[in-house]
Amino acid sequence: MILYLASGSPRRAELLQQIAVPFTVLRAPDIDETPLDNEDPQAYVERMAQEKSRVGELRRQAEGLPAGAVLGADTSVVLGNLILGKPESRKHALAMLAALSGNEHRVISSLALTCGASCQVATSITRVRFRDLTDREMGRYVATGEGNDKAGGYGIQGLGAALVAQITGSYSGVVGLPLEQTVALLEHAGIDYWCID
């Protein structure tokens, strides 16, 4: 069974490579990522993952690629019940870090694996607590630019690791692809991992 990754995220690709899963990257799906009115954060993340997988499957068909399984994924940083997307400006990035400083937030990562008419969904919720950050630290981190394209304005796998005091749950889920849930979906679909020649 061929695995297609419907994501432009290099971090998700690296995590699949880490567990030695052969896959082909499809062009990142172009979808509306606006939350619905009063949509629960987990429901939103699961809907986005399913939509990305569905659009990826349509793209696979349109490009005439062999049948396979299409993996879509979405990750959101949630503070209270507020979804923190990617920062829109330096000011916005600083405001997000200030809100996260000294507080616990959730990182919700959902996966959707489409195989023909079937779509399996799995979700990981990880609790992350930031240490108390000074204005200088927040300014220095934002100046690195690392968080510009990341939900919540930080990357735990890079320089942003220094912002974190504690994590409870899936580290890979915070990066963007929870491997425990990924492996379960792959096994369900009959897709091998640890494919080392």
Short mmCIF file of N, CA, C and O in Angstrom, two decimals, residues 1-136:
data_model
loop_
_atom_site.label_atom_id
_atom_site.label_comp_id
_atom_site.label_asym_id
_atom_site.label_seq_id
_atom_site.Cartn_x
_atom_site.Cartn_y
_atom_site.Cartn_z
N MET A 1 0.86 -1.19 0.00
CA MET A 1 0.00 0.00 0.00
C MET A 1 0.90 1.24 0.00
O MET A 1 1.77 1.39 0.86
N ILE A 2 0.67 2.14 -0.95
CA ILE A 2 1.44 3.37 -1.05
C ILE A 2 0.88 4.40 -0.07
O ILE A 2 -0.34 4.56 0.04
N LEU A 3 1.77 5.09 0.63
CA LEU A 3 1.34 6.15 1.54
C LEU A 3 1.65 7.50 0.90
O LEU A 3 2.77 7.75 0.44
N TYR A 4 0.65 8.38 0.89
CA TYR A 4 0.82 9.75 0.42
C TYR A 4 0.65 10.68 1.61
O TYR A 4 -0.29 10.52 2.40
N LEU A 5 1.53 11.65 1.74
CA LEU A 5 1.44 12.66 2.79
C LEU A 5 0.90 13.94 2.19
O LEU A 5 1.55 14.57 1.35
N ALA A 6 -0.31 14.31 2.61
CA ALA A 6 -0.95 15.53 2.09
C ALA A 6 -0.57 16.70 3.00
O ALA A 6 -1.40 17.23 3.75
N SER A 7 0.69 17.08 2.96
CA SER A 7 1.19 18.14 3.83
C SER A 7 2.49 18.69 3.26
O SER A 7 3.32 17.93 2.75
N GLY A 8 2.65 20.00 3.39
CA GLY A 8 3.91 20.62 2.98
C GLY A 8 4.87 20.79 4.14
O GLY A 8 5.93 21.40 4.00
N SER A 9 4.52 20.24 5.30
CA SER A 9 5.33 20.41 6.51
C SER A 9 6.58 19.54 6.46
O SER A 9 6.49 18.31 6.46
N PRO A 10 7.77 20.16 6.47
CA PRO A 10 8.99 19.34 6.52
C PRO A 10 9.10 18.56 7.82
O PRO A 10 9.70 17.48 7.86
N ARG A 11 8.50 19.07 8.88
CA ARG A 11 8.58 18.39 10.18
C ARG A 11 7.79 17.07 10.14
O ARG A 11 8.25 16.05 10.69
N ARG A 12 6.63 17.08 9.50
CA ARG A 12 5.86 15.83 9.39
C ARG A 12 6.60 14.81 8.53
O ARG A 12 6.63 13.62 8.84
N ALA A 13 7.20 15.28 7.46
CA ALA A 13 7.98 14.38 6.61
C ALA A 13 9.14 13.77 7.39
O ALA A 13 9.43 12.57 7.29
N GLU A 14 9.82 14.59 8.19
CA GLU A 14 10.95 14.10 8.98
C GLU A 14 10.51 13.04 9.99
O GLU A 14 11.23 12.06 10.23
N LEU A 15 9.33 13.23 10.58
CA LEU A 15 8.84 12.25 11.57
C LEU A 15 8.50 10.92 10.89
O LEU A 15 8.76 9.85 11.45
N LEU A 16 7.93 10.96 9.70
CA LEU A 16 7.68 9.71 8.97
C LEU A 16 8.99 9.04 8.59
O LEU A 16 9.13 7.81 8.69
N GLN A 17 9.97 9.85 8.18
CA GLN A 17 11.29 9.30 7.86
C GLN A 17 11.94 8.68 9.09
O GLN A 17 12.63 7.67 9.00
N GLN A 18 11.69 9.26 10.25
CA GLN A 18 12.28 8.77 11.49
C GLN A 18 11.87 7.33 11.78
O GLN A 18 12.66 6.55 12.30
N ILE A 19 10.61 6.98 11.44
CA ILE A 19 10.16 5.61 11.68
C ILE A 19 10.22 4.77 10.39
O ILE A 19 9.64 3.69 10.32
N ALA A 20 10.95 5.29 9.40
CA ALA A 20 11.24 4.57 8.16
C ALA A 20 9.99 4.09 7.43
O ALA A 20 9.83 2.90 7.13
N VAL A 21 9.10 5.05 7.16
CA VAL A 21 7.90 4.77 6.36
C VAL A 21 8.12 5.33 4.96
O VAL A 21 8.32 6.54 4.81
N PRO A 22 8.07 4.50 3.93
CA PRO A 22 8.15 5.03 2.57
C PRO A 22 6.88 5.83 2.26
O PRO A 22 5.77 5.37 2.56
N PHE A 23 7.02 7.01 1.68
CA PHE A 23 5.84 7.83 1.37
C PHE A 23 6.17 8.79 0.24
O PHE A 23 7.34 9.06 -0.06
N THR A 24 5.12 9.31 -0.35
CA THR A 24 5.23 10.32 -1.40
C THR A 24 4.49 11.57 -0.92
O THR A 24 3.37 11.46 -0.41
N VAL A 25 5.11 12.73 -1.07
CA VAL A 25 4.47 13.98 -0.63
C VAL A 25 3.59 14.51 -1.75
O VAL A 25 4.01 14.63 -2.90
N LEU A 26 2.35 14.80 -1.40
CA LEU A 26 1.44 15.49 -2.31
C LEU A 26 1.53 16.98 -2.01
O LEU A 26 1.81 17.38 -0.88
N ARG A 27 1.28 17.79 -3.02
CA ARG A 27 1.26 19.24 -2.80
C ARG A 27 0.28 19.57 -1.67
O ARG A 27 -0.80 19.00 -1.60
N ALA A 28 0.68 20.47 -0.78
CA ALA A 28 -0.14 20.80 0.39
C ALA A 28 -1.54 21.24 -0.05
O ALA A 28 -1.67 22.08 -0.93
N PRO A 29 -2.58 20.67 0.56
CA PRO A 29 -3.94 21.05 0.20
C PRO A 29 -4.22 22.51 0.50
O PRO A 29 -3.81 23.04 1.54
N ASP A 30 -4.90 23.17 -0.42
CA ASP A 30 -5.29 24.57 -0.23
C ASP A 30 -6.74 24.58 0.22
O ASP A 30 -7.65 24.42 -0.58
N ILE A 31 -6.94 24.73 1.54
CA ILE A 31 -8.29 24.70 2.08
C ILE A 31 -8.52 25.90 2.99
O ILE A 31 -7.57 26.53 3.47
N ASP A 32 -9.77 26.20 3.23
CA ASP A 32 -10.14 27.27 4.16
C ASP A 32 -9.96 26.75 5.58
O ASP A 32 -10.62 25.78 5.98
N GLU A 33 -9.06 27.36 6.34
CA GLU A 33 -8.78 26.88 7.69
C GLU A 33 -9.44 27.74 8.77
O GLU A 33 -9.04 27.72 9.93
N THR A 34 -10.51 28.44 8.40
CA THR A 34 -11.23 29.26 9.36
C THR A 34 -12.11 28.39 10.24
O THR A 34 -12.91 27.59 9.73
N PRO A 35 -12.00 28.50 11.57
CA PRO A 35 -12.89 27.73 12.45
C PRO A 35 -14.35 28.15 12.25
O PRO A 35 -14.63 29.32 11.95
N LEU A 36 -15.24 27.20 12.40
CA LEU A 36 -16.67 27.50 12.34
C LEU A 36 -17.10 28.23 13.61
O LEU A 36 -16.42 28.15 14.64
N ASP A 37 -18.21 28.93 13.56
CA ASP A 37 -18.72 29.62 14.75
C ASP A 37 -18.93 28.61 15.88
O ASP A 37 -19.56 27.56 15.69
N ASN A 38 -18.38 28.93 17.05
CA ASN A 38 -18.52 28.11 18.26
C ASN A 38 -18.00 26.67 18.09
O ASN A 38 -18.43 25.77 18.80
N GLU A 39 -17.07 26.47 17.17
CA GLU A 39 -16.52 25.13 16.95
C GLU A 39 -15.52 24.78 18.05
O GLU A 39 -14.61 25.55 18.36
N ASP A 40 -15.70 23.63 18.66
CA ASP A 40 -14.78 23.14 19.67
C ASP A 40 -13.39 22.93 19.06
O ASP A 40 -13.29 22.45 17.92
N PRO A 41 -12.32 23.30 19.76
CA PRO A 41 -10.97 23.17 19.18
C PRO A 41 -10.64 21.78 18.68
O PRO A 41 -10.07 21.62 17.59
N GLN A 42 -11.00 20.74 19.43
CA GLN A 42 -10.69 19.38 18.97
C GLN A 42 -11.48 19.04 17.71
O GLN A 42 -10.95 18.46 16.76
N ALA A 43 -12.75 19.42 17.68
CA ALA A 43 -13.56 19.17 16.49
C ALA A 43 -12.98 19.91 15.28
O ALA A 43 -12.97 19.38 14.16
N TYR A 44 -12.47 21.12 15.52
CA TYR A 44 -11.86 21.90 14.44
C TYR A 44 -10.63 21.18 13.88
O TYR A 44 -10.49 21.03 12.66
N VAL A 45 -9.74 20.74 14.76
CA VAL A 45 -8.50 20.10 14.32
C VAL A 45 -8.82 18.80 13.57
O VAL A 45 -8.22 18.50 12.53
N GLU A 46 -9.78 18.03 14.07
CA GLU A 46 -10.16 16.79 13.39
C GLU A 46 -10.78 17.08 12.03
O GLU A 46 -10.51 16.37 11.05
N ARG A 47 -11.59 18.12 11.94
CA ARG A 47 -12.20 18.49 10.65
C ARG A 47 -11.12 18.90 9.65
O ARG A 47 -11.17 18.52 8.48
N MET A 48 -10.13 19.67 10.11
CA MET A 48 -9.06 20.10 9.22
C MET A 48 -8.24 18.91 8.69
O MET A 48 -7.91 18.84 7.51
N ALA A 49 -7.92 17.96 9.59
CA ALA A 49 -7.16 16.79 9.17
C ALA A 49 -7.93 15.99 8.12
O ALA A 49 -7.36 15.56 7.11
N GLN A 50 -9.23 15.81 8.36
CA GLN A 50 -10.05 15.06 7.40
C GLN A 50 -10.14 15.78 6.07
O GLN A 50 -10.08 15.15 5.00
N GLU A 51 -10.29 17.10 6.13
CA GLU A 51 -10.40 17.87 4.89
C GLU A 51 -9.09 17.81 4.09
O GLU A 51 -9.10 17.67 2.87
N LYS A 52 -7.97 17.90 4.78
CA LYS A 52 -6.68 17.82 4.10
C LYS A 52 -6.47 16.45 3.46
O LYS A 52 -5.97 16.34 2.34
N SER A 53 -6.88 15.40 4.16
CA SER A 53 -6.78 14.06 3.62
C SER A 53 -7.70 13.88 2.41
O SER A 53 -7.30 13.31 1.39
N ARG A 54 -8.93 14.40 2.51
CA ARG A 54 -9.90 14.28 1.42
C ARG A 54 -9.42 15.02 0.17
O ARG A 54 -9.44 14.49 -0.94
N VAL A 55 -8.93 16.26 0.37
CA VAL A 55 -8.43 17.04 -0.77
C VAL A 55 -7.17 16.38 -1.35
O VAL A 55 -6.98 16.36 -2.56
N GLY A 56 -6.34 15.81 -0.48
CA GLY A 56 -5.17 15.09 -0.96
C GLY A 56 -5.54 13.90 -1.83
O GLY A 56 -4.92 13.65 -2.86
N GLU A 57 -6.59 13.18 -1.42
CA GLU A 57 -7.05 12.03 -2.22
C GLU A 57 -7.58 12.50 -3.58
O GLU A 57 -7.29 11.87 -4.61
N LEU A 58 -8.31 13.60 -3.60
CA LEU A 58 -8.79 14.15 -4.88
C LEU A 58 -7.62 14.57 -5.77
O LEU A 58 -7.64 14.35 -6.99
N ARG A 59 -6.58 15.14 -5.16
CA ARG A 59 -5.40 15.54 -5.92
C ARG A 59 -4.67 14.32 -6.47
O ARG A 59 -4.20 14.31 -7.61
N ARG A 60 -4.57 13.27 -5.65
CA ARG A 60 -3.92 12.03 -6.11
C ARG A 60 -4.63 11.50 -7.35
O ARG A 60 -4.00 11.14 -8.35
N GLN A 61 -5.96 11.48 -7.28
CA GLN A 61 -6.75 11.00 -8.42
C GLN A 61 -6.54 11.89 -9.65
O GLN A 61 -6.35 11.40 -10.75
N ALA A 62 -6.58 13.20 -9.44
CA ALA A 62 -6.45 14.15 -10.55
C ALA A 62 -5.08 14.04 -11.23
O ALA A 62 -4.97 14.25 -12.44
N GLU A 63 -4.06 13.71 -10.45
CA GLU A 63 -2.71 13.59 -11.00
C GLU A 63 -2.43 12.20 -11.56
O GLU A 63 -1.33 11.93 -12.04
N GLY A 64 -3.42 11.30 -11.45
CA GLY A 64 -3.26 9.96 -12.00
C GLY A 64 -2.25 9.10 -11.27
O GLY A 64 -1.66 8.19 -11.86
N LEU A 65 -2.06 9.36 -9.98
CA LEU A 65 -1.10 8.57 -9.19
C LEU A 65 -1.75 7.25 -8.77
O LEU A 65 -2.97 7.16 -8.65
N PRO A 66 -0.94 6.23 -8.52
CA PRO A 66 -1.49 4.93 -8.12
C PRO A 66 -2.32 5.04 -6.83
O PRO A 66 -2.08 5.91 -6.00
N ALA A 67 -3.29 4.14 -6.68
CA ALA A 67 -4.12 4.12 -5.47
C ALA A 67 -3.25 3.90 -4.25
O ALA A 67 -2.19 3.27 -4.32
N GLY A 68 -3.69 4.42 -3.13
CA GLY A 68 -2.96 4.27 -1.88
C GLY A 68 -3.74 4.88 -0.74
O GLY A 68 -4.95 5.05 -0.82
N ALA A 69 -3.04 5.21 0.32
CA ALA A 69 -3.64 5.84 1.49
C ALA A 69 -3.10 7.26 1.61
O ALA A 69 -1.90 7.47 1.45
N VAL A 70 -3.99 8.21 1.88
CA VAL A 70 -3.58 9.61 1.96
C VAL A 70 -3.69 10.08 3.41
O VAL A 70 -4.76 10.03 4.02
N LEU A 71 -2.56 10.53 3.95
CA LEU A 71 -2.50 11.00 5.33
C LEU A 71 -2.57 12.52 5.39
O LEU A 71 -1.73 13.21 4.81
N GLY A 72 -3.60 13.03 6.06
CA GLY A 72 -3.72 14.45 6.32
C GLY A 72 -3.54 14.69 7.81
O GLY A 72 -3.84 13.81 8.62
N ALA A 73 -3.03 15.84 8.18
CA ALA A 73 -2.78 16.13 9.59
C ALA A 73 -2.99 17.61 9.88
O ALA A 73 -2.82 18.45 9.00
N ASP A 74 -3.37 17.89 11.11
CA ASP A 74 -3.50 19.28 11.54
C ASP A 74 -3.13 19.37 13.01
O ASP A 74 -3.40 18.45 13.78
N THR A 75 -2.52 20.47 13.38
CA THR A 75 -2.09 20.71 14.76
C THR A 75 -2.47 22.11 15.17
O THR A 75 -2.24 23.06 14.43
N SER A 76 -3.07 22.23 16.36
CA SER A 76 -3.40 23.55 16.89
C SER A 76 -2.91 23.68 18.32
O SER A 76 -2.94 22.71 19.10
N VAL A 77 -2.47 24.88 18.65
CA VAL A 77 -2.12 25.24 20.02
C VAL A 77 -3.36 25.92 20.61
O VAL A 77 -3.90 26.84 20.02
N VAL A 78 -3.81 25.41 21.76
CA VAL A 78 -5.06 25.88 22.34
C VAL A 78 -4.80 26.35 23.78
O VAL A 78 -4.34 25.58 24.62
N LEU A 79 -5.12 27.61 24.04
CA LEU A 79 -4.98 28.19 25.37
C LEU A 79 -6.39 28.45 25.90
O LEU A 79 -7.11 29.28 25.33
N GLY A 80 -6.77 27.72 26.94
CA GLY A 80 -8.16 27.78 27.38
C GLY A 80 -9.01 27.14 26.29
O GLY A 80 -8.88 25.95 26.03
N ASN A 81 -9.84 27.93 25.65
CA ASN A 81 -10.62 27.43 24.52
C ASN A 81 -10.29 28.21 23.25
O ASN A 81 -11.02 28.14 22.26
N LEU A 82 -9.19 28.98 23.30
CA LEU A 82 -8.78 29.82 22.18
C LEU A 82 -7.72 29.13 21.34
O LEU A 82 -6.67 28.73 21.86
N ILE A 83 -7.99 28.99 20.04
CA ILE A 83 -7.02 28.40 19.11
C ILE A 83 -6.01 29.49 18.71
O ILE A 83 -6.39 30.54 18.21
N LEU A 84 -4.73 29.20 18.96
CA LEU A 84 -3.68 30.13 18.57
C LEU A 84 -3.07 29.66 17.25
O LEU A 84 -2.38 28.63 17.22
N GLY A 85 -3.31 30.38 16.20
CA GLY A 85 -2.78 30.01 14.89
C GLY A 85 -1.35 30.48 14.72
O GLY A 85 -0.62 30.72 15.69
N LYS A 86 -0.96 30.66 13.47
CA LYS A 86 0.38 31.18 13.18
C LYS A 86 0.38 32.69 13.38
O LYS A 86 -0.62 33.36 13.06
N PRO A 87 1.45 33.25 13.92
CA PRO A 87 1.48 34.69 14.15
C PRO A 87 1.41 35.48 12.85
O PRO A 87 2.03 35.12 11.85
N GLU A 88 0.64 36.55 12.88
CA GLU A 88 0.45 37.39 11.70
C GLU A 88 1.44 38.54 11.63
O GLU A 88 1.59 39.18 10.59
N SER A 89 2.11 38.83 12.75
CA SER A 89 3.07 39.92 12.81
C SER A 89 3.96 39.72 14.03
O SER A 89 3.71 38.84 14.86
N ARG A 90 5.00 40.56 14.13
CA ARG A 90 5.87 40.49 15.31
C ARG A 90 5.07 40.77 16.58
O ARG A 90 5.23 40.09 17.59
N LYS A 91 4.21 41.76 16.52
CA LYS A 91 3.38 42.13 17.68
C LYS A 91 2.48 40.96 18.09
O LYS A 91 2.34 40.66 19.28
N HIS A 92 1.88 40.31 17.10
CA HIS A 92 1.02 39.16 17.38
C HIS A 92 1.82 38.02 18.00
O HIS A 92 1.37 37.37 18.95
N ALA A 93 3.03 37.77 17.49
CA ALA A 93 3.88 36.70 18.03
C ALA A 93 4.24 36.98 19.48
O ALA A 93 4.20 36.08 20.33
N LEU A 94 4.58 38.22 19.78
CA LEU A 94 4.90 38.59 21.17
C LEU A 94 3.70 38.43 22.08
O LEU A 94 3.83 37.96 23.22
N ALA A 95 2.53 38.79 21.59
CA ALA A 95 1.29 38.67 22.39
C ALA A 95 1.00 37.20 22.70
O ALA A 95 0.59 36.86 23.83
N MET A 96 1.21 36.33 21.72
CA MET A 96 0.97 34.90 21.96
C MET A 96 1.95 34.35 22.99
O MET A 96 1.56 33.62 23.90
N LEU A 97 3.23 34.69 22.86
CA LEU A 97 4.21 34.21 23.83
C LEU A 97 3.90 34.73 25.23
O LEU A 97 4.05 34.00 26.22
N ALA A 98 3.47 35.98 25.31
CA ALA A 98 3.12 36.56 26.62
C ALA A 98 1.94 35.80 27.24
O ALA A 98 1.91 35.57 28.45
N ALA A 99 0.97 35.41 26.40
CA ALA A 99 -0.19 34.67 26.91
C ALA A 99 0.22 33.26 27.35
O ALA A 99 -0.31 32.73 28.33
N LEU A 100 1.17 32.66 26.66
CA LEU A 100 1.61 31.30 26.99
C LEU A 100 2.58 31.27 28.17
O LEU A 100 2.67 30.27 28.88
N SER A 101 3.28 32.38 28.41
CA SER A 101 4.30 32.45 29.46
C SER A 101 3.73 32.06 30.83
O SER A 101 2.73 32.62 31.29
N GLY A 102 4.36 31.07 31.46
CA GLY A 102 3.96 30.63 32.79
C GLY A 102 2.68 29.84 32.84
O GLY A 102 2.23 29.46 33.93
N ASN A 103 2.08 29.58 31.70
CA ASN A 103 0.79 28.90 31.65
C ASN A 103 0.88 27.55 30.94
O ASN A 103 1.81 27.28 30.19
N GLU A 104 -0.15 26.73 31.17
CA GLU A 104 -0.27 25.46 30.48
C GLU A 104 -1.23 25.62 29.31
O GLU A 104 -2.26 26.28 29.43
N HIS A 105 -0.87 25.03 28.17
CA HIS A 105 -1.77 25.01 27.02
C HIS A 105 -1.82 23.59 26.47
O HIS A 105 -1.06 22.72 26.88
N ARG A 106 -2.77 23.36 25.59
CA ARG A 106 -2.90 22.06 24.93
C ARG A 106 -2.43 22.16 23.49
O ARG A 106 -2.66 23.18 22.84
N VAL A 107 -1.78 21.10 23.03
CA VAL A 107 -1.47 20.98 21.61
C VAL A 107 -2.27 19.79 21.10
O VAL A 107 -2.07 18.67 21.55
N ILE A 108 -3.21 20.08 20.21
CA ILE A 108 -4.08 19.04 19.67
C ILE A 108 -3.61 18.72 18.25
O ILE A 108 -3.54 19.62 17.40
N SER A 109 -3.25 17.47 18.02
CA SER A 109 -2.84 17.01 16.69
C SER A 109 -3.77 15.89 16.25
O SER A 109 -3.94 14.91 16.98
N SER A 110 -4.36 16.06 15.08
CA SER A 110 -5.24 15.04 14.53
C SER A 110 -4.69 14.53 13.21
O SER A 110 -4.07 15.28 12.44
N LEU A 111 -4.94 13.26 12.95
CA LEU A 111 -4.55 12.60 11.72
C LEU A 111 -5.79 12.02 11.07
O LEU A 111 -6.69 11.55 11.76
N ALA A 112 -5.81 12.03 9.75
CA ALA A 112 -6.88 11.37 9.01
C ALA A 112 -6.23 10.59 7.88
O ALA A 112 -5.45 11.15 7.10
N LEU A 113 -6.53 9.31 7.80
CA LEU A 113 -5.97 8.45 6.77
C LEU A 113 -7.11 7.96 5.88
O LEU A 113 -7.98 7.21 6.31
N THR A 114 -7.10 8.43 4.63
CA THR A 114 -8.14 8.06 3.66
C THR A 114 -7.64 6.93 2.77
O THR A 114 -6.59 7.05 2.14
N CYS A 115 -8.40 5.84 2.77
CA CYS A 115 -8.13 4.70 1.89
C CYS A 115 -9.43 4.42 1.14
O CYS A 115 -10.37 3.86 1.72
N GLY A 116 -9.50 4.86 -0.10
CA GLY A 116 -10.74 4.69 -0.86
C GLY A 116 -11.87 5.47 -0.21
O GLY A 116 -11.75 6.67 0.02
N ALA A 117 -12.95 4.78 0.15
CA ALA A 117 -14.10 5.44 0.76
C ALA A 117 -13.99 5.53 2.27
O ALA A 117 -14.81 6.17 2.93
N SER A 118 -12.96 4.90 2.83
CA SER A 118 -12.79 4.87 4.29
C SER A 118 -11.87 5.99 4.75
O SER A 118 -10.87 6.30 4.10
N CYS A 119 -12.20 6.60 5.89
CA CYS A 119 -11.33 7.61 6.50
C CYS A 119 -11.26 7.36 8.00
O CYS A 119 -12.27 7.44 8.70
N GLN A 120 -10.07 7.02 8.47
CA GLN A 120 -9.83 6.78 9.90
C GLN A 120 -9.19 8.02 10.51
O GLN A 120 -8.28 8.60 9.92
N VAL A 121 -9.66 8.42 11.69
CA VAL A 121 -9.17 9.62 12.37
C VAL A 121 -8.61 9.25 13.73
O VAL A 121 -9.17 8.41 14.44
N ALA A 122 -7.50 9.86 14.10
CA ALA A 122 -6.90 9.68 15.43
C ALA A 122 -6.41 11.04 15.92
O ALA A 122 -5.96 11.86 15.13
N THR A 123 -6.52 11.24 17.23
CA THR A 123 -6.18 12.55 17.81
C THR A 123 -5.30 12.37 19.04
O THR A 123 -5.50 11.46 19.85
N SER A 124 -4.35 13.27 19.17
CA SER A 124 -3.45 13.32 20.32
C SER A 124 -3.60 14.68 20.99
O SER A 124 -3.62 15.71 20.31
N ILE A 125 -3.69 14.68 22.32
CA ILE A 125 -3.74 15.94 23.07
C ILE A 125 -2.59 15.93 24.08
O ILE A 125 -2.50 15.04 24.93
N THR A 126 -1.72 16.91 23.95
CA THR A 126 -0.55 17.03 24.82
C THR A 126 -0.63 18.33 25.60
O THR A 126 -0.99 19.37 25.04
N ARG A 127 -0.30 18.26 26.87
CA ARG A 127 -0.28 19.47 27.70
C ARG A 127 1.16 19.98 27.80
O ARG A 127 2.07 19.22 28.10
N VAL A 128 1.31 21.26 27.52
CA VAL A 128 2.63 21.90 27.53
C VAL A 128 2.58 23.11 28.45
O VAL A 128 1.66 23.92 28.35
N ARG A 129 3.54 23.19 29.35
CA ARG A 129 3.63 24.37 30.23
C ARG A 129 4.88 25.15 29.89
O ARG A 129 5.98 24.58 29.83
N PHE A 130 4.71 26.44 29.65
CA PHE A 130 5.85 27.32 29.43
C PHE A 130 6.40 27.79 30.77
O PHE A 130 5.66 27.94 31.74
N ARG A 131 7.69 28.05 30.81
CA ARG A 131 8.24 28.70 31.99
C ARG A 131 7.90 30.19 31.92
O ARG A 131 7.42 30.68 30.90
N ASP A 132 8.11 30.90 32.99
CA ASP A 132 7.87 32.35 33.00
C ASP A 132 8.94 33.01 32.14
O ASP A 132 10.13 32.85 32.38
N LEU A 133 8.47 33.75 31.13
CA LEU A 133 9.40 34.38 30.19
C LEU A 133 9.50 35.88 30.43
O LEU A 133 8.51 36.53 30.74
N THR A 134 10.70 36.41 30.27
CA THR A 134 10.88 37.85 30.37
C THR A 134 10.58 38.49 29.01
O THR A 134 10.59 37.82 27.97
N ASP A 135 10.35 39.79 29.02
CA ASP A 135 10.12 40.50 27.77
C ASP A 135 11.33 40.35 26.84
O ASP A 135 11.17 40.20 25.62
N ARG A 136 12.52 40.38 27.43
CA ARG A 136 13.73 40.24 26.62
C ARG A 136 13.79 38.87 25.95
O ARG A 136 14.12 38.77 24.76
#
